[in-house]
Amino acid sequence: MIKEFVAIFDANRQAILDDIKANEPQDYEDLFRRLIKILSKNDDARNVPDPERITVIDEGEFTGNRVFIVGESGYISYKYWYCHIKYGSCCVCDTFKSIRGYDDRASDTLTDDEAKQYRDLMLHMVQEIRLCYGGDEISEDDK
């Protein structure tokens, strides 16, 4: 876990919730992209992931595995992060899909509880982000 990223997430909890309520997430990639946009809002363009440099490895619906790889902002990415998520292996046990239910939706708008569950998924994602080169912390040399 990269403490700086979790701190940014915590500082933006209400804004994240408001965004989720206003724009229902479509899938895990949508949630992850929103998370990276939040983490990249920094005056210092170094050492932040770039939401335009996300690569997704998706082994298909029946594995439940997705790996997101994100390059650093700037002209050339010298640093990469990854996040491996595993939230269910089929449409019956998938965490994302279970938030809104598997049947026809009773409402087109998210409930407060549903929005908080999506935010919790984003929290789990930020807690799973790791630097590709080992270690969870940004070294003093990289700052």
CSV table of C-alpha atoms in Angstrom, one decimal:
chain,number,residue,atom,x,y,z
A,1,MET,CA,0.0,0.0,0.0
A,2,ILE,CA,1.3,3.4,-0.9
A,3,LYS,CA,0.4,5.7,2.0
A,4,GLU,CA,0.5,8.9,-0.1
A,5,PHE,CA,-2.1,7.5,-2.5
A,6,VAL,CA,-4.3,6.4,0.4
A,7,ALA,CA,-4.0,9.8,2.0
A,8,ILE,CA,-5.1,11.5,-1.3
A,9,PHE,CA,-8.1,9.1,-1.5
A,10,ASP,CA,-9.1,9.8,2.1
A,11,ALA,CA,-8.9,13.6,1.5
A,12,ASN,CA,-11.3,13.2,-1.4
A,13,ARG,CA,-13.8,10.7,0.1
A,14,GLN,CA,-16.8,13.0,-0.2
A,15,ALA,CA,-15.9,14.2,-3.7
A,16,ILE,CA,-15.6,10.6,-4.8
A,17,LEU,CA,-19.0,9.8,-3.4
A,18,ASP,CA,-20.5,12.8,-5.1
A,19,ASP,CA,-19.0,11.8,-8.4
A,20,ILE,CA,-20.3,8.2,-8.1
A,21,LYS,CA,-23.8,9.4,-7.3
A,22,ALA,CA,-23.7,11.8,-10.3
A,23,ASN,CA,-22.2,9.3,-12.7
A,24,GLU,CA,-22.8,5.6,-12.0
A,25,PRO,CA,-19.7,3.5,-12.6
A,26,GLN,CA,-19.9,1.1,-15.6
A,27,ASP,CA,-17.2,-1.4,-14.6
A,28,TYR,CA,-14.0,-2.0,-12.7
A,29,GLU,CA,-12.0,-0.1,-15.4
A,30,ASP,CA,-14.2,2.9,-15.0
A,31,LEU,CA,-13.7,2.9,-11.2
A,32,PHE,CA,-10.0,2.5,-11.6
A,33,ARG,CA,-9.7,5.3,-14.1
A,34,ARG,CA,-11.6,7.6,-11.8
A,35,LEU,CA,-9.2,6.6,-9.0
A,36,ILE,CA,-6.2,7.4,-11.1
A,37,LYS,CA,-7.6,10.8,-12.1
A,38,ILE,CA,-7.9,11.7,-8.4
A,39,LEU,CA,-4.4,10.5,-7.6
A,40,SER,CA,-3.0,12.5,-10.6
A,41,LYS,CA,-4.4,15.8,-9.4
A,42,ASN,CA,-1.2,17.1,-8.1
A,43,ASP,CA,0.8,20.3,-8.7
A,44,ASP,CA,3.9,18.2,-9.1
A,45,ALA,CA,3.5,16.2,-12.3
A,46,ARG,CA,6.3,13.8,-11.2
A,47,ASN,CA,5.5,10.7,-9.3
A,48,VAL,CA,1.8,10.6,-10.2
A,49,PRO,CA,0.1,8.0,-12.3
A,50,ASP,CA,-1.3,9.2,-15.6
A,51,PRO,CA,-5.0,8.3,-16.3
A,52,GLU,CA,-4.2,8.2,-20.0
A,53,ARG,CA,-1.6,5.5,-19.6
A,54,ILE,CA,-3.6,2.7,-18.1
A,55,THR,CA,-3.2,-0.8,-19.6
A,56,VAL,CA,-5.6,-3.5,-18.5
A,57,ILE,CA,-5.0,-7.2,-18.5
A,58,ASP,CA,-8.3,-8.9,-18.3
A,59,GLU,CA,-8.4,-12.7,-18.3
A,60,GLY,CA,-12.1,-12.8,-18.9
A,61,GLU,CA,-15.3,-12.9,-16.9
A,62,PHE,CA,-14.8,-16.4,-15.5
A,63,THR,CA,-11.4,-15.7,-13.8
A,64,GLY,CA,-12.2,-12.6,-11.8
A,65,ASN,CA,-8.7,-11.4,-12.4
A,66,ARG,CA,-7.8,-8.0,-13.7
A,67,VAL,CA,-4.4,-6.3,-13.6
A,68,PHE,CA,-4.1,-2.5,-14.2
A,69,ILE,CA,-0.7,-1.1,-15.1
A,70,VAL,CA,-0.3,2.7,-15.0
A,71,GLY,CA,2.5,4.8,-16.3
A,72,GLU,CA,3.8,7.9,-14.7
A,73,SER,CA,2.7,11.4,-15.9
A,74,GLY,CA,5.2,13.3,-18.0
A,75,TYR,CA,6.8,13.1,-21.4
A,76,ILE,CA,8.2,9.6,-20.8
A,77,SER,CA,7.0,7.2,-18.0
A,78,TYR,CA,10.0,6.1,-15.9
A,79,LYS,CA,7.8,4.7,-13.2
A,80,TYR,CA,4.9,2.3,-13.3
A,81,TRP,CA,2.4,1.0,-10.8
A,82,TYR,CA,0.1,-2.0,-10.9
A,83,CYS,CA,-3.1,-3.0,-9.2
A,84,HIS,CA,-4.3,-6.7,-9.2
A,85,ILE,CA,-8.0,-7.1,-8.4
A,86,LYS,CA,-9.9,-10.3,-8.0
A,87,TYR,CA,-13.5,-9.7,-7.2
A,88,GLY,CA,-15.4,-12.7,-8.3
A,89,SER,CA,-15.2,-15.3,-11.0
A,90,CYS,CA,-18.6,-15.2,-12.6
A,91,CYS,CA,-21.7,-13.1,-13.0
A,92,VAL,CA,-23.2,-14.6,-9.9
A,93,CYS,CA,-20.4,-13.8,-7.5
A,94,ASP,CA,-18.9,-10.7,-9.0
A,95,THR,CA,-18.6,-7.9,-6.4
A,96,PHE,CA,-19.2,-5.0,-8.9
A,97,LYS,CA,-22.3,-6.6,-10.4
A,98,SER,CA,-23.8,-7.5,-7.0
A,99,ILE,CA,-23.9,-3.9,-5.9
A,100,ARG,CA,-26.8,-3.1,-8.2
A,101,GLY,CA,-28.2,-6.6,-8.2
A,102,TYR,CA,-28.6,-9.1,-11.0
A,103,ASP,CA,-32.2,-8.5,-11.8
A,104,ASP,CA,-33.9,-5.5,-13.5
A,105,ARG,CA,-33.1,-2.4,-11.5
A,106,ALA,CA,-35.8,-1.0,-9.3
A,107,SER,CA,-34.4,2.5,-9.8
A,108,ASP,CA,-32.2,4.4,-12.2
A,109,THR,CA,-30.5,6.2,-9.4
A,110,LEU,CA,-28.0,4.8,-7.0
A,111,THR,CA,-28.8,4.6,-3.3
A,112,ASP,CA,-26.4,6.0,-0.8
A,113,ASP,CA,-25.4,2.5,0.2
A,114,GLU,CA,-24.7,1.5,-3.4
A,115,ALA,CA,-22.6,4.6,-3.9
A,116,LYS,CA,-20.6,3.8,-0.7
A,117,GLN,CA,-20.0,0.3,-1.9
A,118,TYR,CA,-18.5,1.5,-5.2
A,119,ARG,CA,-16.4,3.9,-3.2
A,120,ASP,CA,-15.3,1.0,-1.0
A,121,LEU,CA,-14.2,-0.9,-4.1
A,122,MET,CA,-12.1,2.2,-5.1
A,123,LEU,CA,-10.6,2.2,-1.6
A,124,HIS,CA,-9.6,-1.5,-2.0
A,125,MET,CA,-8.1,-0.6,-5.3
A,126,VAL,CA,-6.0,2.2,-3.9
A,127,GLN,CA,-4.8,-0.1,-1.1
A,128,GLU,CA,-3.7,-2.7,-3.7
A,129,ILE,CA,-1.6,-0.3,-5.9
A,130,ARG,CA,2.0,-1.2,-5.9
A,131,LEU,CA,5.1,0.2,-7.5
A,132,CYS,CA,6.2,-2.2,-10.3
A,133,TYR,CA,9.8,-2.2,-9.2
A,134,GLY,CA,9.1,-3.4,-5.7
A,135,GLY,CA,8.2,-1.7,-2.5
A,136,ASP,CA,5.2,0.3,-1.5
A,137,GLU,CA,6.8,3.6,-0.7
A,138,ILE,CA,8.0,6.3,-2.9
A,139,SER,CA,11.7,6.7,-2.1
A,140,GLU,CA,13.2,10.1,-1.3
A,141,ASP,CA,15.3,9.8,-4.5
A,142,ASP,CA,12.1,9.7,-6.5
A,143,LYS,CA,10.4,12.7,-4.9
